[in-house]
Tab-separated table of C-alpha atoms in Angstrom:
chain	number	residue	atom	x	y	z
P	1	UNK	CA	66.122	-273.868	-72.977
P	2	UNK	CA	65.104	-270.477	-71.625
P	3	UNK	CA	67.531	-268.750	-74.023
P	4	UNK	CA	66.109	-270.651	-77.040
P	5	UNK	CA	62.562	-269.805	-76.015
P	6	UNK	CA	63.484	-266.131	-75.586
P	7	UNK	CA	65.121	-266.079	-79.043
P	8	UNK	CA	62.065	-267.661	-80.676
P	9	UNK	CA	59.783	-265.075	-79.061
P	10	UNK	CA	62.016	-262.211	-80.292
P	11	UNK	CA	62.043	-263.590	-83.847
P	12	UNK	CA	58.257	-263.979	-83.753
P	13	UNK	CA	57.817	-260.362	-82.610
P	14	UNK	CA	60.131	-259.114	-85.365
P	15	UNK	CA	58.144	-261.064	-87.968
P	16	UNK	CA	54.885	-259.570	-86.684
P	17	UNK	CA	56.327	-256.062	-87.087
P	18	UNK	CA	58.236	-256.500	-90.340
P	19	UNK	CA	55.950	-258.776	-92.365
P	20	UNK	CA	53.023	-256.316	-92.687
P	21	UNK	CA	55.478	-253.584	-93.711
P	22	UNK	CA	56.929	-255.918	-96.354
P	23	UNK	CA	53.440	-256.683	-97.655
P	24	UNK	CA	52.616	-252.961	-97.714
P	25	UNK	CA	55.789	-252.125	-99.631
P	26	UNK	CA	55.133	-255.013	-102.014
P	27	UNK	CA	51.616	-253.725	-102.667
P	28	UNK	CA	52.884	-250.214	-103.404
P	29	UNK	CA	55.573	-251.636	-105.684
P	30	UNK	CA	53.027	-253.716	-107.571
P	31	UNK	CA	50.554	-250.852	-108.031
P	32	UNK	CA	53.263	-248.300	-108.778
P	33	UNK	CA	52.165	-245.711	-106.215
P	34	UNK	CA	49.597	-244.834	-103.612
P	35	UNK	CA	46.093	-244.262	-104.929
P	36	UNK	CA	45.605	-240.811	-106.430
P	37	UNK	CA	42.848	-238.632	-104.975
P	38	UNK	CA	39.667	-238.532	-107.050
P	39	UNK	CA	39.186	-235.734	-109.544
P	40	UNK	CA	35.868	-233.940	-109.918
P	41	UNK	CA	35.049	-232.686	-113.410
P	42	UNK	CA	32.289	-230.071	-113.564
P	43	UNK	CA	30.498	-229.639	-116.894
P	44	UNK	CA	28.528	-226.548	-117.992
P	45	UNK	CA	25.631	-226.752	-120.426
P	46	UNK	CA	23.391	-223.962	-121.650
P	47	UNK	CA	20.306	-224.301	-123.864
P	48	UNK	CA	19.183	-227.809	-124.833
P	49	UNK	CA	16.944	-227.284	-127.862
P	50	UNK	CA	15.994	-229.001	-131.111
P	51	UNK	CA	17.422	-226.367	-133.463
P	52	UNK	CA	20.840	-225.175	-132.318
P	53	UNK	CA	22.036	-221.687	-133.258
P	54	UNK	CA	25.203	-221.486	-131.148
P	55	UNK	CA	28.158	-223.738	-130.374
P	56	UNK	CA	26.889	-223.742	-126.778
P	57	UNK	CA	23.466	-225.145	-127.708
P	58	UNK	CA	22.895	-228.903	-127.465
P	59	UNK	CA	20.074	-230.938	-128.887
P	60	UNK	CA	18.376	-233.319	-126.435
P	61	UNK	CA	19.944	-236.192	-128.387
P	62	UNK	CA	23.444	-234.732	-127.958
P	63	UNK	CA	22.951	-234.273	-124.230
P	64	UNK	CA	21.673	-237.836	-123.929
P	65	UNK	CA	24.817	-239.106	-125.655
P	66	UNK	CA	26.836	-237.457	-122.876
P	67	UNK	CA	24.592	-238.974	-120.212
P	68	UNK	CA	24.993	-242.415	-121.785
P	69	UNK	CA	28.778	-242.014	-121.827
P	70	UNK	CA	28.731	-241.025	-118.159
P	71	UNK	CA	26.611	-244.077	-117.293
P	72	UNK	CA	28.555	-246.537	-119.440
P	73	UNK	CA	31.923	-245.425	-118.055
P	74	UNK	CA	31.061	-245.708	-114.387
P	75	UNK	CA	30.639	-242.042	-113.455
P	76	UNK	CA	28.282	-240.936	-110.688
P	77	UNK	CA	26.731	-237.478	-111.097
P	78	UNK	CA	26.543	-235.431	-107.896
P	79	UNK	CA	25.285	-231.895	-107.412
P	80	UNK	CA	27.558	-228.891	-107.077
P	81	UNK	CA	26.388	-228.524	-103.483
P	82	UNK	CA	27.223	-232.154	-102.695
P	83	UNK	CA	30.649	-231.566	-104.209
P	84	UNK	CA	31.397	-228.512	-102.068
P	85	UNK	CA	30.032	-230.094	-98.899
P	86	UNK	CA	32.207	-233.187	-99.423
P	87	UNK	CA	35.464	-231.229	-99.782
P	88	UNK	CA	36.339	-231.712	-96.104
P	89	UNK	CA	35.360	-235.395	-96.238
P	90	UNK	CA	36.437	-236.711	-99.662
P	91	UNK	CA	35.745	-240.284	-98.560
P	92	UNK	CA	32.073	-239.379	-99.062
P	93	UNK	CA	32.660	-238.942	-102.793
P	94	UNK	CA	31.888	-241.752	-105.244
P	95	UNK	CA	34.922	-243.217	-107.006
P	96	UNK	CA	34.223	-241.342	-110.272
P	97	UNK	CA	32.181	-238.233	-109.496
P	98	UNK	CA	31.024	-235.721	-112.101
P	99	UNK	CA	28.927	-232.569	-111.697
P	100	UNK	CA	26.401	-231.592	-114.376
P	101	UNK	CA	25.505	-227.891	-114.318
P	102	UNK	CA	23.083	-225.911	-116.457
P	103	UNK	CA	23.300	-222.123	-116.654
P	104	UNK	CA	20.888	-219.244	-117.262
P	105	UNK	CA	17.467	-220.707	-116.447
P	106	UNK	CA	16.294	-221.461	-119.978
P	107	UNK	CA	12.893	-223.156	-120.363
P	108	UNK	CA	14.593	-226.143	-122.028
P	109	UNK	CA	16.107	-227.012	-118.662
P	110	UNK	CA	12.620	-227.944	-117.501
P	111	UNK	CA	11.223	-229.323	-120.751
P	112	UNK	CA	14.288	-231.262	-121.985
P	113	UNK	CA	17.061	-231.482	-119.375
P	114	UNK	CA	14.997	-232.309	-116.296
P	115	UNK	CA	13.210	-235.311	-117.940
P	116	UNK	CA	16.526	-236.683	-119.231
P	117	UNK	CA	18.164	-236.432	-115.818
P	118	UNK	CA	15.196	-238.241	-114.256
P	119	UNK	CA	15.377	-240.924	-116.962
P	120	UNK	CA	18.952	-241.758	-115.926
P	121	UNK	CA	18.384	-241.219	-112.210
P	122	UNK	CA	20.799	-238.281	-112.152
P	123	UNK	CA	20.840	-235.002	-110.255
P	124	UNK	CA	21.978	-231.715	-111.741
P	125	UNK	CA	22.699	-228.170	-110.612
P	126	UNK	CA	20.886	-225.231	-112.210
P	127	UNK	CA	22.469	-221.781	-111.875
P	128	UNK	CA	19.762	-219.160	-112.477
P	129	UNK	CA	19.797	-215.371	-112.639
P	130	UNK	CA	16.718	-213.823	-111.132
P	131	UNK	CA	15.911	-210.839	-113.365
P	132	UNK	CA	15.143	-213.068	-116.338
P	133	UNK	CA	12.758	-215.215	-114.267
P	134	UNK	CA	10.968	-212.054	-113.132
P	135	UNK	CA	10.301	-211.204	-116.790
P	136	UNK	CA	8.011	-214.265	-116.983
P	137	UNK	CA	9.093	-215.003	-120.526
P	138	UNK	CA	7.916	-218.230	-122.137
P	139	UNK	CA	11.583	-218.916	-122.922
P	140	UNK	CA	12.632	-218.970	-119.265
P	141	UNK	CA	11.965	-221.093	-116.209
P	142	UNK	CA	9.245	-220.160	-113.736
P	143	UNK	CA	9.471	-220.328	-109.965
P	144	UNK	CA	6.878	-223.123	-109.942
P	145	UNK	CA	9.044	-225.184	-112.292
P	146	UNK	CA	12.121	-224.545	-110.166
P	147	UNK	CA	10.210	-225.586	-107.035
P	148	UNK	CA	9.208	-228.843	-108.700
P	149	UNK	CA	12.785	-229.521	-109.792
P	150	UNK	CA	14.119	-228.737	-106.319
P	151	UNK	CA	11.604	-231.082	-104.673
P	152	UNK	CA	12.698	-233.797	-107.100
P	153	UNK	CA	16.341	-233.617	-105.996
P	154	UNK	CA	17.726	-230.989	-108.340
P	155	UNK	CA	20.075	-228.308	-107.011
P	156	UNK	CA	19.191	-224.617	-107.616
P	157	UNK	CA	21.923	-222.012	-107.102
P	158	UNK	CA	22.731	-218.393	-108.010
P	159	UNK	CA	24.047	-216.899	-111.243
P	160	UNK	CA	23.712	-213.207	-110.176
P	161	UNK	CA	20.755	-210.862	-110.602
P	162	UNK	CA	21.096	-209.733	-114.236
P	163	UNK	CA	23.961	-211.831	-115.701
P	164	UNK	CA	26.471	-208.988	-116.309
P	165	UNK	CA	30.202	-209.038	-116.889
P	166	UNK	CA	31.000	-208.485	-113.224
P	167	UNK	CA	34.433	-207.011	-113.896
P	168	UNK	CA	33.150	-204.258	-116.201
P	169	UNK	CA	32.857	-200.749	-114.786
P	170	UNK	CA	30.708	-198.298	-116.745
P	171	UNK	CA	32.455	-195.302	-118.274
P	172	UNK	CA	31.071	-192.720	-115.829
P	173	UNK	CA	30.587	-195.096	-112.880
P	174	UNK	CA	32.425	-194.245	-109.670
P	175	UNK	CA	34.173	-196.960	-107.679
P	176	UNK	CA	31.595	-196.559	-104.906
P	177	UNK	CA	28.711	-196.921	-107.371
P	178	UNK	CA	30.339	-199.978	-108.940
P	179	UNK	CA	30.809	-201.653	-105.554
P	180	UNK	CA	27.176	-200.961	-104.674
P	181	UNK	CA	25.979	-202.434	-107.990
P	182	UNK	CA	28.266	-205.452	-107.591
P	183	UNK	CA	27.007	-206.125	-104.076
P	184	UNK	CA	23.411	-205.916	-105.288
P	185	UNK	CA	24.099	-208.348	-108.154
P	186	UNK	CA	25.455	-210.953	-105.764
P	187	UNK	CA	23.225	-210.423	-102.733
P	188	UNK	CA	19.859	-209.794	-104.391
P	189	UNK	CA	19.863	-212.960	-106.487
P	190	UNK	CA	20.700	-215.070	-103.446
P	191	UNK	CA	17.924	-213.500	-101.377
P	192	UNK	CA	15.286	-213.757	-104.120
P	193	UNK	CA	15.986	-217.456	-104.769
P	194	UNK	CA	15.919	-218.187	-101.036
P	195	UNK	CA	12.614	-216.354	-100.640
P	196	UNK	CA	11.006	-218.083	-103.624
P	197	UNK	CA	12.272	-221.614	-102.954
P	198	UNK	CA	12.613	-221.530	-99.160
P	199	UNK	CA	16.054	-223.092	-99.509
P	200	UNK	CA	19.423	-221.601	-98.576
P	201	UNK	CA	21.562	-220.654	-101.576
P	202	UNK	CA	25.208	-221.495	-100.913
P	203	UNK	CA	26.807	-221.426	-104.367
P	204	UNK	CA	27.486	-218.857	-107.087
P	205	UNK	CA	28.541	-219.242	-110.717
P	206	UNK	CA	30.107	-216.188	-112.352
P	207	UNK	CA	28.421	-215.056	-115.590
P	208	UNK	CA	30.850	-215.585	-118.484
P	209	UNK	CA	33.436	-216.690	-115.898
P	210	UNK	CA	34.793	-213.148	-115.480
P	211	UNK	CA	35.992	-212.311	-111.964
P	212	UNK	CA	38.838	-210.957	-109.849
P	213	UNK	CA	39.893	-211.044	-106.207
P	214	UNK	CA	37.766	-208.013	-105.330
P	215	UNK	CA	34.642	-209.727	-106.689
P	216	UNK	CA	35.517	-212.868	-104.713
P	217	UNK	CA	35.585	-210.851	-101.504
P	218	UNK	CA	32.156	-209.352	-102.202
P	219	UNK	CA	30.769	-212.821	-102.990
P	220	UNK	CA	31.950	-214.303	-99.717
P	221	UNK	CA	30.604	-211.335	-97.774
P	222	UNK	CA	27.255	-212.055	-99.462
P	223	UNK	CA	27.317	-215.498	-97.850
P	224	UNK	CA	28.360	-217.867	-100.636
P	225	UNK	CA	30.342	-220.958	-99.588
P	226	UNK	CA	31.468	-222.081	-103.024
P	227	UNK	CA	32.086	-220.190	-106.254
P	228	UNK	CA	32.314	-221.685	-109.732
P	229	UNK	CA	34.311	-220.218	-112.605
P	230	UNK	CA	34.621	-221.455	-116.183
P	231	UNK	CA	38.363	-221.980	-115.849
P	232	UNK	CA	39.444	-225.198	-117.564
P	233	UNK	CA	40.410	-228.293	-115.618
P	234	UNK	CA	39.122	-230.731	-113.031
P	235	UNK	CA	38.994	-230.259	-109.265
P	236	UNK	CA	40.694	-232.147	-106.465
P	237	UNK	CA	38.967	-232.495	-103.073
P	238	UNK	CA	41.587	-230.025	-101.794
P	239	UNK	CA	40.572	-227.358	-104.348
P	240	UNK	CA	40.020	-223.730	-103.358
P	241	UNK	CA	36.230	-223.380	-103.020
P	242	UNK	CA	36.431	-219.764	-104.193
P	243	UNK	CA	37.775	-220.816	-107.628
P	244	UNK	CA	36.195	-224.105	-108.611
P	245	UNK	CA	36.724	-225.071	-112.225
P	246	UNK	CA	33.997	-225.852	-114.769
P	247	UNK	CA	34.307	-226.651	-118.440
P	248	UNK	CA	31.801	-225.111	-120.843
P	249	UNK	CA	30.457	-227.765	-123.195
P	250	UNK	CA	30.392	-227.133	-126.959
P	251	UNK	CA	28.299	-229.128	-129.402
P	252	UNK	CA	31.199	-229.783	-131.790
P	253	UNK	CA	33.342	-231.564	-129.191
P	254	UNK	CA	34.416	-235.061	-130.204
P	255	UNK	CA	34.013	-238.123	-128.016
P	256	UNK	CA	37.782	-238.078	-127.443
P	257	UNK	CA	37.672	-234.439	-126.309
P	258	UNK	CA	34.801	-235.218	-123.947
P	259	UNK	CA	36.748	-238.145	-122.493
P	260	UNK	CA	39.784	-235.909	-121.919
P	261	UNK	CA	37.645	-233.308	-120.142
P	262	UNK	CA	36.472	-236.008	-117.738
P	263	UNK	CA	39.843	-237.684	-117.153
P	264	UNK	CA	42.556	-234.987	-117.294
P	265	UNK	CA	44.144	-234.509	-113.886
P	266	UNK	CA	45.137	-231.070	-112.545
P	267	UNK	CA	48.595	-229.994	-113.680
P	268	UNK	CA	50.499	-228.976	-110.493
P	269	UNK	CA	51.265	-225.404	-111.556
P	270	UNK	CA	53.128	-222.968	-109.333
P	271	UNK	CA	52.119	-219.522	-110.617
P	272	UNK	CA	54.779	-216.836	-110.734
P	273	UNK	CA	53.026	-214.163	-112.831
P	274	UNK	CA	50.385	-212.898	-113.347
P	275	UNK	CA	48.677	-213.597	-110.046
P	276	UNK	CA	45.531	-215.706	-110.209
P	277	UNK	CA	42.443	-213.453	-110.329
P	278	UNK	CA	44.708	-210.413	-110.221
P	279	UNK	CA	44.154	-207.064	-111.932
P	280	UNK	CA	46.932	-205.719	-114.180
P	281	UNK	CA	47.299	-202.831	-116.630
P	282	UNK	CA	50.207	-204.057	-118.743
P	283	UNK	CA	50.466	-207.055	-121.060
P	284	UNK	CA	52.120	-209.733	-118.894
P	285	UNK	CA	55.016	-212.071	-119.480
P	286	UNK	CA	53.470	-215.307	-118.245
P	287	UNK	CA	55.715	-217.291	-115.895
P	288	UNK	CA	55.109	-220.499	-113.962
P	289	UNK	CA	56.725	-223.697	-112.695
P	290	UNK	CA	55.440	-227.271	-112.692
P	291	UNK	CA	57.262	-228.875	-109.747
P	292	UNK	CA	57.386	-232.652	-109.637
P	293	UNK	CA	56.029	-233.069	-113.153
P	294	UNK	CA	58.351	-234.798	-115.611
P	295	UNK	CA	57.886	-232.835	-118.806
P	296	UNK	CA	60.002	-230.165	-120.445
P	297	UNK	CA	57.340	-228.867	-122.841
P	298	UNK	CA	53.711	-227.847	-122.422
P	299	UNK	CA	51.035	-226.207	-124.531
P	300	UNK	CA	49.800	-222.766	-123.478
P	301	UNK	CA	46.592	-221.180	-124.738
P	302	UNK	CA	45.227	-217.685	-124.128
P	303	UNK	CA	42.065	-216.980	-126.107
P	304	UNK	CA	42.939	-217.738	-129.754
P	305	UNK	CA	46.706	-217.810	-129.175
P	306	UNK	CA	48.318	-221.242	-128.782
P	307	UNK	CA	52.014	-222.065	-128.367
P	308	UNK	CA	54.317	-224.841	-127.200
P	309	UNK	CA	56.836	-223.642	-124.640
P	310	UNK	CA	59.795	-225.271	-122.909
P	311	UNK	CA	61.167	-225.086	-119.398
P	312	UNK	CA	64.206	-222.762	-119.186
P	313	UNK	CA	67.456	-223.450	-117.338
P	314	UNK	CA	65.907	-222.159	-114.104
P	315	UNK	CA	63.020	-224.587	-114.389
P	316	UNK	CA	60.565	-221.823	-115.322
P	317	UNK	CA	58.122	-221.766	-118.229
P	318	UNK	CA	58.023	-218.274	-119.754
P	319	UNK	CA	55.754	-216.971	-122.510
P	320	UNK	CA	55.636	-213.450	-123.940
P	321	UNK	CA	52.985	-214.044	-126.584
P	322	UNK	CA	50.527	-211.441	-125.310
P	323	UNK	CA	51.107	-208.009	-126.798
P	324	UNK	CA	48.136	-205.688	-127.345
P	325	UNK	CA	45.284	-206.446	-124.972
P	326	UNK	CA	41.786	-205.038	-124.711
P	327	UNK	CA	40.125	-204.723	-121.289
P	328	UNK	CA	38.619	-207.960	-120.022
P	329	UNK	CA	39.282	-211.317	-118.404
P	330	UNK	CA	42.018	-213.534	-119.845
P	331	UNK	CA	42.166	-217.252	-119.165
P	332	UNK	CA	45.585	-218.934	-119.265
P	333	UNK	CA	45.286	-222.651	-120.098
P	334	UNK	CA	48.255	-225.020	-119.767
P	335	UNK	CA	48.205	-228.627	-120.998
P	336	UNK	CA	50.754	-231.430	-120.704
P	337	UNK	CA	51.166	-235.214	-120.591
P	338	UNK	CA	53.007	-237.394	-118.096
P	339	UNK	CA	55.368	-240.291	-118.912
P	340	UNK	CA	52.341	-242.553	-119.403
P	341	UNK	CA	50.878	-240.022	-121.869
P	342	UNK	CA	48.001	-239.216	-119.521
P	343	UNK	CA	46.527	-235.730	-120.054
P	344	UNK	CA	47.006	-233.021	-117.441
P	345	UNK	CA	45.528	-229.523	-117.530
P	346	UNK	CA	45.262	-226.433	-115.372
P	347	UNK	CA	44.328	-222.807	-115.817
P	348	UNK	CA	44.158	-219.468	-114.112
P	349	UNK	CA	43.162	-215.989	-115.184
P	350	UNK	CA	43.679	-212.278	-114.791
P	351	UNK	CA	41.757	-209.113	-115.520
P	352	UNK	CA	43.346	-206.525	-117.796
P	353	UNK	CA	42.252	-202.912	-117.313
């Protein structure tokens, strides 16, 4: 009797241990895999005006169409600051976050964007450069307007002092003079905004998206905690806060293109050459791997050049399509699809001198 009772107890213990594991394995098998981490798309808008004169201008009606899409498809807008502060605790993120950013401090951000965001109950981030506000032009935001927006839950962050191409060195400018000017561009704007709004500025967006590793170092010494580029792609909670991706919005984008911008997951690229945010003086042969991603062909785009390239026998994607380069920042964009035809995208850049 004692032996039977002992056997029953052992079987019961085994069932307690094994059954939950079986259920867990069954759940994974049914869903296909563990849940993927959330992606965070960051969108960049510029002027929102009635009569557009640039592909980067939106009418209020066009912006509202985007806001409706975001609402109707279950997205929750958060600010850029909320995004950066949640990186260490991604469980704080909503299930489908999106960040709406507006660059350059144009008056339409107060007259058109701000009312639309309030209409939908959304927050946005406004990256402003301080010299243009000091001009007190009727086309630009005022400090009083920015204070009102800040008090109403909007996020105000830095976009440098004068909105220059940060990588450009003047013809007769010494390295020491350039470093001094660069430091002033990044520090002065932060200090002016903090003085005017009485709110710490923690984030920077690069004008035109041009940057390199040296500029990153100056930015972090200036006290920024997160830096936004205009490199294509979405962000994972594990993203490098010194190179956060944002996609510049264009008014000719289709609904399908907008959907892809919001849903494309980061392509797991392993860069071989050129180094991300590196400085080079010779046209590069671009090389990279995509470990763990089941595709043999991807699309590569650098400025106006687009090509489809295949993985070689060593598992490396190689492209030699860049020949004559002019000085500036070059963005390398790589797109692919997985076995379910879901879009994936990633990008990195280099400066050519």
